[in-house]
CSV table of C-alpha atoms in Angstrom, one decimal:
chain,number,residue,atom,x,y,z
Q,1,MET,CA,-57.3,121.6,-106.1
Q,2,SER,CA,-54.4,122.8,-103.8
Q,3,GLN,CA,-53.6,126.4,-103.6
Q,4,SER,CA,-50.0,125.8,-104.8
Q,5,VAL,CA,-51.6,124.5,-108.1
Q,6,GLN,CA,-54.1,127.3,-108.3
Q,7,ARG,CA,-51.5,130.1,-107.9
Q,8,SER,CA,-49.0,128.6,-110.5
Q,9,LYS,CA,-48.6,130.9,-113.3
Q,10,ASP,CA,-47.7,128.0,-115.6
Q,11,TRP,CA,-51.0,126.2,-114.7
Q,12,SER,CA,-53.3,126.1,-117.8
Q,13,SER,CA,-56.5,124.5,-118.8
Q,14,TRP,CA,-54.6,121.8,-120.4
Q,15,HIS,CA,-52.8,121.0,-117.1
Q,16,GLU,CA,-56.2,121.1,-115.4
Q,17,ARG,CA,-57.8,118.7,-117.9
Q,18,LEU,CA,-55.0,116.0,-117.6
Q,19,HIS,CA,-55.0,116.5,-113.8
Q,20,LYS,CA,-58.7,115.8,-113.6
Q,21,LYS,CA,-58.2,112.8,-115.7
Q,22,LEU,CA,-55.5,111.4,-113.5
Q,23,LYS,CA,-57.5,112.1,-110.3
Q,24,LYS,CA,-60.5,110.1,-111.9
Q,25,ASN,CA,-58.2,107.2,-112.8
Q,26,GLN,CA,-55.6,107.0,-110.2
Q,27,ASN,CA,-54.1,103.7,-111.4
Q,28,LEU,CA,-53.2,105.3,-114.8
Q,29,LEU,CA,-50.2,107.3,-113.5
Q,30,PRO,CA,-50.1,106.8,-109.7
Q,31,HIS,CA,-48.1,108.9,-107.3
Q,32,HIS,CA,-44.4,108.2,-107.0
Q,33,ALA,CA,-44.4,106.0,-110.2
Q,34,THR,CA,-41.4,105.8,-112.4
Q,35,LEU,CA,-42.2,106.8,-115.9
Q,36,LEU,CA,-40.5,106.5,-119.2
Q,37,LEU,CA,-41.6,108.8,-121.9
Q,38,GLY,CA,-41.0,108.2,-125.6
Q,39,VAL,CA,-40.2,111.5,-127.0
Q,40,SER,CA,-39.6,112.1,-130.7
Q,41,GLY,CA,-39.1,115.9,-130.3
Q,42,GLY,CA,-42.3,116.6,-132.2
Q,43,GLN,CA,-45.1,118.8,-130.9
Q,44,ASP,CA,-47.2,115.9,-129.4
Q,45,SER,CA,-44.4,114.3,-127.4
Q,46,MET,CA,-43.0,117.7,-126.4
Q,47,ALA,CA,-46.4,118.7,-125.0
Q,48,LEU,CA,-46.7,115.4,-123.2
Q,49,LEU,CA,-43.2,115.9,-121.6
Q,50,LYS,CA,-44.0,119.4,-120.5
Q,51,LEU,CA,-47.4,118.6,-118.9
Q,52,ILE,CA,-45.9,115.5,-117.1
Q,53,LEU,CA,-43.0,117.7,-115.9
Q,54,ASP,CA,-45.4,120.4,-114.5
Q,55,LEU,CA,-47.5,117.7,-112.8
Q,56,LYS,CA,-44.5,116.1,-111.2
Q,57,ARG,CA,-44.7,118.3,-108.2
Q,58,ILE,CA,-48.2,116.9,-107.4
Q,59,TYR,CA,-47.5,113.3,-108.2
Q,60,LYS,CA,-43.8,113.0,-107.3
Q,61,TRP,CA,-43.0,110.9,-110.4
Q,62,LYS,CA,-39.5,109.8,-111.4
Q,63,ILE,CA,-39.3,110.9,-115.1
Q,64,ASN,CA,-37.1,109.4,-117.9
Q,65,VAL,CA,-37.0,110.2,-121.5
Q,66,TRP,CA,-36.1,107.8,-124.4
Q,67,HIS,CA,-35.6,109.1,-127.9
Q,68,GLY,CA,-35.5,106.9,-131.1
Q,69,ASP,CA,-33.3,108.1,-133.9
Q,70,HIS,CA,-34.9,106.5,-136.9
Q,71,GLY,CA,-32.3,107.8,-139.3
Q,72,TRP,CA,-35.1,108.8,-141.7
Q,73,HIS,CA,-33.5,112.2,-142.6
Q,74,GLU,CA,-30.0,113.7,-142.7
Q,75,LYS,CA,-30.5,115.8,-139.5
Q,76,SER,CA,-31.9,113.0,-137.3
Q,77,PHE,CA,-28.7,112.6,-135.4
Q,78,GLU,CA,-28.4,116.3,-134.9
Q,79,PHE,CA,-32.0,116.5,-133.6
Q,80,ALA,CA,-31.2,113.7,-131.1
Q,81,GLU,CA,-28.4,115.7,-129.7
Q,82,GLU,CA,-30.3,118.9,-129.4
Q,83,LEU,CA,-33.1,117.1,-127.6
Q,84,GLN,CA,-30.7,115.5,-125.3
Q,85,ASN,CA,-29.1,118.9,-124.5
Q,86,TRP,CA,-32.5,120.3,-123.7
Q,87,CYS,CA,-33.2,117.4,-121.4
Q,88,VAL,CA,-29.9,117.6,-119.7
Q,89,GLN,CA,-30.6,121.3,-119.1
Q,90,GLU,CA,-33.9,120.4,-117.6
Q,91,LYS,CA,-32.3,117.8,-115.5
Q,92,ILE,CA,-34.2,114.9,-117.0
Q,93,ASN,CA,-32.7,111.5,-117.4
Q,94,PHE,CA,-32.2,111.0,-121.2
Q,95,PHE,CA,-31.7,107.8,-123.2
Q,96,CYS,CA,-31.4,107.4,-127.0
Q,97,SER,CA,-31.2,104.5,-129.4
Q,98,HIS,CA,-30.0,104.9,-133.0
Q,99,ALA,CA,-31.6,102.5,-135.6
Q,100,LYS,CA,-30.0,100.8,-138.5
Q,101,LYS,CA,-31.6,101.5,-141.9
Q,102,GLU,CA,-33.2,98.1,-142.2
Q,103,GLN,CA,-34.8,98.3,-138.7
Q,104,THR,CA,-37.0,101.3,-139.9
Q,105,ALA,CA,-37.4,100.5,-143.5
Q,106,THR,CA,-41.2,100.5,-143.2
Q,107,GLU,CA,-43.8,102.0,-140.8
Q,108,ALA,CA,-44.5,98.7,-139.2
Q,109,LYS,CA,-40.8,97.9,-138.7
Q,110,ALA,CA,-40.2,101.3,-137.2
Q,111,ARG,CA,-43.1,101.0,-134.8
Q,112,ASP,CA,-41.8,97.6,-133.7
Q,113,TRP,CA,-38.3,98.9,-133.3
Q,114,ARG,CA,-39.6,101.8,-131.0
Q,115,TYR,CA,-41.6,99.6,-128.8
Q,116,GLN,CA,-38.8,97.0,-128.4
Q,117,ASN,CA,-36.4,99.7,-127.4
Q,118,LEU,CA,-38.8,101.3,-125.0
Q,119,GLN,CA,-39.5,97.9,-123.4
Q,120,ARG,CA,-35.6,97.3,-123.1
Q,121,GLN,CA,-35.0,100.7,-121.6
Q,122,ALA,CA,-37.8,100.3,-119.0
Q,123,ASP,CA,-36.3,96.9,-118.1
Q,124,LEU,CA,-32.9,98.4,-117.6
Q,125,ILE,CA,-34.3,101.3,-115.5
Q,126,SER,CA,-36.0,98.7,-113.3
Q,127,THR,CA,-32.9,96.7,-113.0
Q,128,ASN,CA,-30.9,99.7,-111.8
Q,129,ASN,CA,-33.6,100.7,-109.3
Q,130,SER,CA,-35.5,97.6,-108.2
Q,131,ASN,CA,-37.3,99.6,-105.5
Q,132,SER,CA,-39.1,101.7,-108.0
Q,133,PRO,CA,-39.5,99.6,-111.2
Q,134,CYS,CA,-40.4,101.4,-114.3
Q,135,GLU,CA,-43.7,99.9,-115.3
Q,136,ARG,CA,-45.2,102.7,-117.3
Q,137,VAL,CA,-44.1,103.8,-120.8
Q,138,LEU,CA,-45.8,106.9,-122.1
Q,139,THR,CA,-46.3,108.1,-125.7
Q,140,GLY,CA,-47.7,111.3,-127.0
Q,141,HIS,CA,-50.5,109.8,-129.1
Q,142,THR,CA,-53.5,112.3,-129.3
Q,143,GLY,CA,-57.1,111.9,-130.2
Q,144,THR,CA,-56.1,113.0,-133.7
Q,145,ASP,CA,-53.8,110.0,-134.0
Q,146,ARG,CA,-56.8,107.8,-132.7
Q,147,ALA,CA,-59.0,109.3,-135.5
Q,148,GLU,CA,-56.4,108.7,-138.2
Q,149,THR,CA,-56.0,105.1,-137.1
Q,150,PHE,CA,-59.8,104.6,-137.1
Q,151,ILE,CA,-60.0,105.9,-140.7
Q,152,MET,CA,-57.1,103.8,-141.7
Q,153,ASN,CA,-58.6,100.6,-140.3
Q,154,LEU,CA,-62.1,101.6,-141.7
Q,155,ALA,CA,-60.5,101.9,-145.2
Q,156,ARG,CA,-58.7,98.5,-144.7
Q,157,GLY,CA,-62.0,96.8,-144.1
Q,158,ALA,CA,-61.6,96.0,-140.4
Q,159,ASP,CA,-64.5,94.4,-138.5
Q,160,LEU,CA,-66.2,96.5,-135.8
Q,161,SER,CA,-64.0,95.2,-133.1
Q,162,GLY,CA,-60.9,96.1,-135.3
Q,163,LEU,CA,-62.0,99.9,-135.3
Q,164,SER,CA,-61.2,100.3,-131.6
Q,165,THR,CA,-57.5,101.3,-131.6
Q,166,LEU,CA,-54.9,103.2,-129.6
Q,167,LYS,CA,-56.2,102.3,-126.2
Q,168,GLU,CA,-55.4,104.5,-123.4
Q,169,LYS,CA,-53.6,101.7,-121.6
Q,170,ARG,CA,-52.4,98.3,-122.8
Q,171,ILE,CA,-49.8,95.8,-121.8
Q,172,LEU,CA,-46.6,96.4,-123.6
Q,173,TYR,CA,-44.5,93.6,-122.2
Q,174,LYS,CA,-45.1,91.6,-118.9
Q,175,LYS,CA,-45.6,94.1,-116.2
Q,176,ILE,CA,-45.0,97.1,-118.5
Q,177,ASN,CA,-47.9,99.1,-119.5
Q,178,LEU,CA,-48.1,101.5,-122.5
Q,179,ILE,CA,-50.0,104.6,-121.4
Q,180,ARG,CA,-51.3,107.3,-123.8
Q,181,PRO,CA,-52.3,110.2,-121.6
Q,182,LEU,CA,-53.0,112.8,-124.4
Q,183,LEU,CA,-55.8,110.9,-126.2
Q,184,ILE,CA,-58.1,113.6,-124.7
Q,185,PHE,CA,-56.2,116.3,-126.7
Q,186,SER,CA,-56.2,117.1,-130.3
Q,187,ARG,CA,-53.1,117.7,-132.4
Q,188,ASP,CA,-54.1,121.4,-132.7
Q,189,GLU,CA,-54.0,121.6,-128.9
Q,190,THR,CA,-50.6,120.1,-128.7
Q,191,MET,CA,-49.4,122.8,-131.1
Q,192,GLN,CA,-51.0,125.5,-128.9
Q,193,ILE,CA,-49.4,124.0,-125.8
Q,194,CYS,CA,-45.9,124.1,-127.5
Q,195,LYS,CA,-46.5,127.8,-128.6
Q,196,ARG,CA,-48.0,128.9,-125.3
Q,197,LEU,CA,-45.3,127.2,-123.1
Q,198,LYS,CA,-42.6,128.2,-125.5
Q,199,LEU,CA,-41.3,124.6,-126.0
Q,200,PRO,CA,-38.8,123.6,-128.6
Q,201,VAL,CA,-40.0,121.4,-131.4
Q,202,TRP,CA,-37.9,119.3,-133.8
Q,203,LEU,CA,-40.0,118.8,-137.0
Q,204,ASP,CA,-39.3,115.5,-138.7
Q,205,PRO,CA,-39.4,116.1,-142.5
Q,206,SER,CA,-40.7,112.5,-143.0
Q,207,ASN,CA,-44.1,113.5,-141.5
Q,208,LYS,CA,-44.8,115.4,-144.8
Q,209,ASN,CA,-44.1,112.3,-146.9
Q,210,LEU,CA,-47.4,111.5,-148.6
Q,211,ASN,CA,-46.2,108.0,-149.6
Q,212,LEU,CA,-46.8,107.0,-145.9
Q,213,THR,CA,-50.5,106.1,-145.5
Q,214,ARG,CA,-50.9,107.9,-142.1
Q,215,ASN,CA,-49.5,111.1,-143.5
Q,216,LYS,CA,-51.9,111.0,-146.4
Q,217,ILE,CA,-54.7,110.7,-143.9
Q,218,ARG,CA,-53.3,113.5,-141.7
Q,219,HIS,CA,-52.7,116.0,-144.4
Q,220,GLU,CA,-55.4,115.4,-146.9
Q,221,ILE,CA,-58.3,113.4,-145.6
Q,222,LEU,CA,-58.7,114.8,-142.0
Q,223,PRO,CA,-58.4,118.4,-143.1
Q,224,ILE,CA,-61.4,117.9,-145.5
Q,225,LEU,CA,-63.5,116.4,-142.8
Q,226,GLU,CA,-62.6,119.2,-140.4
Q,227,GLU,CA,-63.6,121.7,-143.1
Q,228,ILE,CA,-66.9,120.0,-143.6
Q,229,HIS,CA,-67.6,119.5,-139.8
Q,230,ASN,CA,-65.3,121.3,-137.5
Q,231,GLY,CA,-64.1,119.1,-134.6
Q,232,SER,CA,-64.8,115.9,-136.5
Q,233,GLY,CA,-61.4,114.4,-135.6
Q,234,LEU,CA,-62.1,114.4,-131.9
Q,235,ARG,CA,-65.6,113.1,-132.5
Q,236,ILE,CA,-64.1,110.2,-134.6
Q,237,ALA,CA,-61.6,109.6,-131.7
Q,238,ALA,CA,-64.6,109.6,-129.2
Q,239,LEU,CA,-66.3,106.9,-131.5
Q,240,ALA,CA,-63.2,104.9,-131.4
Q,241,GLU,CA,-63.1,104.9,-127.6
Q,242,ARG,CA,-66.8,103.9,-127.5
Q,243,MET,CA,-65.8,101.0,-129.9
Q,244,SER,CA,-63.1,100.0,-127.5
Q,245,GLN,CA,-65.5,99.7,-124.7
Q,246,TYR,CA,-67.9,97.8,-127.0
Q,247,LYS,CA,-65.0,95.5,-127.9
Q,248,GLU,CA,-64.3,94.8,-124.1
Q,249,ASN,CA,-68.0,94.0,-123.4
Q,250,GLN,CA,-68.2,91.8,-126.5
Q,251,LYS,CA,-65.1,90.0,-125.5
Q,252,VAL,CA,-66.5,89.0,-122.2
Q,253,LEU,CA,-69.8,87.8,-123.7
Q,254,ALA,CA,-68.0,86.0,-126.5
Q,255,ASP,CA,-65.7,84.2,-124.2
Q,256,ALA,CA,-68.6,83.0,-122.1
Q,257,LEU,CA,-70.5,81.7,-125.2
Q,258,LEU,CA,-67.4,80.2,-126.6
Q,259,SER,CA,-66.8,78.1,-123.5
Q,260,HIS,CA,-70.3,76.7,-123.9
Q,261,ILE,CA,-69.9,75.6,-127.6
Q,262,GLN,CA,-66.3,74.5,-127.5
Q,263,ARG,CA,-65.8,70.9,-127.2
Q,264,LYS,CA,-63.3,70.3,-124.4
Q,265,THR,CA,-61.9,67.0,-125.6
Q,266,ASP,CA,-60.8,68.0,-129.1
Q,267,HIS,CA,-60.9,71.8,-128.9
Q,268,CYS,CA,-63.4,71.8,-131.8
Q,269,LEU,CA,-66.6,73.9,-132.0
Q,270,ASP,CA,-70.1,72.3,-132.1
Q,271,ARG,CA,-71.5,73.2,-135.4
Q,272,ALA,CA,-75.0,72.4,-134.2
Q,273,GLU,CA,-74.7,75.3,-131.7
Q,274,ILE,CA,-73.0,77.6,-134.0
Q,275,VAL,CA,-75.9,77.5,-136.7
Q,276,LYS,CA,-78.3,78.6,-134.0
Q,277,LEU,CA,-76.6,82.0,-133.8
Q,278,SER,CA,-77.3,85.0,-135.8
Q,279,PRO,CA,-74.8,85.8,-138.6
Q,280,SER,CA,-73.3,88.7,-136.6
Q,281,ALA,CA,-73.0,86.6,-133.4
Q,282,ARG,CA,-71.6,83.7,-135.4
Q,283,ARG,CA,-68.9,86.1,-136.9
Q,284,THR,CA,-68.0,87.3,-133.4
Q,285,ILE,CA,-67.7,83.8,-132.0
Q,286,ILE,CA,-65.5,82.6,-134.9
Q,287,ALA,CA,-63.3,85.7,-134.7
Q,288,THR,CA,-62.8,85.1,-131.0
Q,289,TRP,CA,-62.0,81.4,-131.4
Q,290,LEU,CA,-59.5,82.1,-134.1
Q,291,LEU,CA,-57.9,84.9,-132.2
Q,292,LYS,CA,-57.2,82.5,-129.3
Q,293,THR,CA,-55.2,80.4,-131.7
Q,294,GLY,CA,-53.1,83.4,-132.8
Q,295,ILE,CA,-55.0,84.2,-136.1
Q,296,SER,CA,-55.7,87.9,-135.9
Q,297,LYS,CA,-55.4,89.1,-139.6
Q,298,LEU,CA,-58.8,88.2,-140.8
Q,299,ASN,CA,-60.8,91.1,-142.3
Q,300,SER,CA,-64.5,91.7,-142.1
Q,301,LEU,CA,-65.1,90.1,-145.6
Q,302,GLN,CA,-63.3,86.9,-144.7
Q,303,LEU,CA,-65.2,86.5,-141.5
Q,304,GLU,CA,-68.4,87.1,-143.4
Q,305,GLU,CA,-67.6,84.4,-145.8
Q,306,ILE,CA,-66.7,81.8,-143.2
Q,307,SER,CA,-69.8,82.7,-141.2
Q,308,HIS,CA,-72.0,82.2,-144.3
Q,309,LYS,CA,-70.3,78.9,-145.2
Q,310,LEU,CA,-71.1,77.7,-141.6
Q,311,SER,CA,-74.8,78.4,-141.8
Q,312,LYS,CA,-77.3,75.6,-141.4
Q,313,GLU,CA,-78.1,75.0,-145.1
Q,314,GLN,CA,-74.4,74.9,-146.3
Q,315,PRO,CA,-72.5,71.6,-146.8
Q,316,PRO,CA,-69.2,70.5,-145.3
Q,317,GLY,CA,-66.2,72.5,-146.4
Q,318,SER,CA,-63.0,74.4,-145.6
Q,319,SER,CA,-61.4,77.8,-145.9
Q,320,ASP,CA,-57.7,78.7,-145.9
Q,321,LEU,CA,-56.6,81.3,-143.3
Q,322,PRO,CA,-53.4,83.4,-142.9
Q,323,GLY,CA,-50.4,81.7,-141.4
Q,324,GLY,CA,-50.9,78.4,-143.1
Q,325,TYR,CA,-54.0,77.4,-141.2
Q,326,ARG,CA,-57.2,75.9,-142.4
Q,327,VAL,CA,-60.6,76.0,-140.8
Q,328,LYS,CA,-62.8,73.0,-141.9
Q,329,TRP,CA,-66.2,71.7,-140.9
Q,330,ASN,CA,-68.6,68.9,-141.4
Q,331,GLN,CA,-72.2,68.5,-140.1
Q,332,ASP,CA,-71.0,68.1,-136.5
Q,333,VAL,CA,-67.9,70.0,-135.8
Q,334,ILE,CA,-65.6,72.9,-136.8
Q,335,GLU,CA,-61.9,72.4,-136.4
Q,336,LEU,CA,-58.7,74.2,-137.2
Q,337,SER,CA,-55.7,72.6,-138.8
Q,338,SER,CA,-52.5,73.5,-140.5
Q,339,ASN,CA,-52.1,73.3,-144.3
Q,340,ASN,CA,-48.6,72.0,-143.7
Q,341,TYR,CA,-50.0,68.6,-142.7
């Protein structure tokens, strides 16, 4: 570490942890990159913004902030203005979008609205500065968020591959990557960062709404797990990360096997080859095949049922799938069709 970093009074163990992570993975947030941070004003996103601002002197980033006003409470517009004033005071480029009520009526719609606007803003930044395109969008998701998502998907009955959520890096749109640098931190740590570094925080009242699934897990389930085994949230998050790595390895192997058993002429699967596989391998291959056709909403029970029906001793048959599709099979092949035909 340089002496300038060591002597900085603002340098903390949190800065050091993120700095080490970025040095280890230099493609995550490379030097001189143009960054767009999605900042809600809550403790997680404010902690992210502060750490990135403090590390800017080392990495020479160009930093931009986007805020989404969901309109979920009466002070949302006021919060957006206060956050904008703080960013202007800190000489940070600030952008804001205000949602219409129907755009954020559900958790899923709100998430889609946020990512669509982040994508558009990144494109606009790139258009205005083609020499330094904005190809990295950052969010303040923590390891605690990853644990919550893991529990939520587990309760929904997701297959093993479906438990690997909130990747550190994924494609958001074309060349734009979504980056989550704070997955190595817990929500308790982001609260400590905000207190220690005296950051303003705008608390969204909707975060206390227990009618929202994530909030119920956050305020009722995870605290019980932490009481039983302190640190369980980060351990669950670490398991989710291992599951993500498992999923990547599984995908490589499944793609290789799928290319062997898929008939090139009619894009069907060779049932004689499928029945040779173990039930778990058969489920993986079927899930991979269906995913390539755009069917991604099967849960583990549905996959289990289809896998069983495709075993050697079972007769020809069919099974309806989400999106109006149907998978059907005879003694020789397994094929996908549309129920509309």
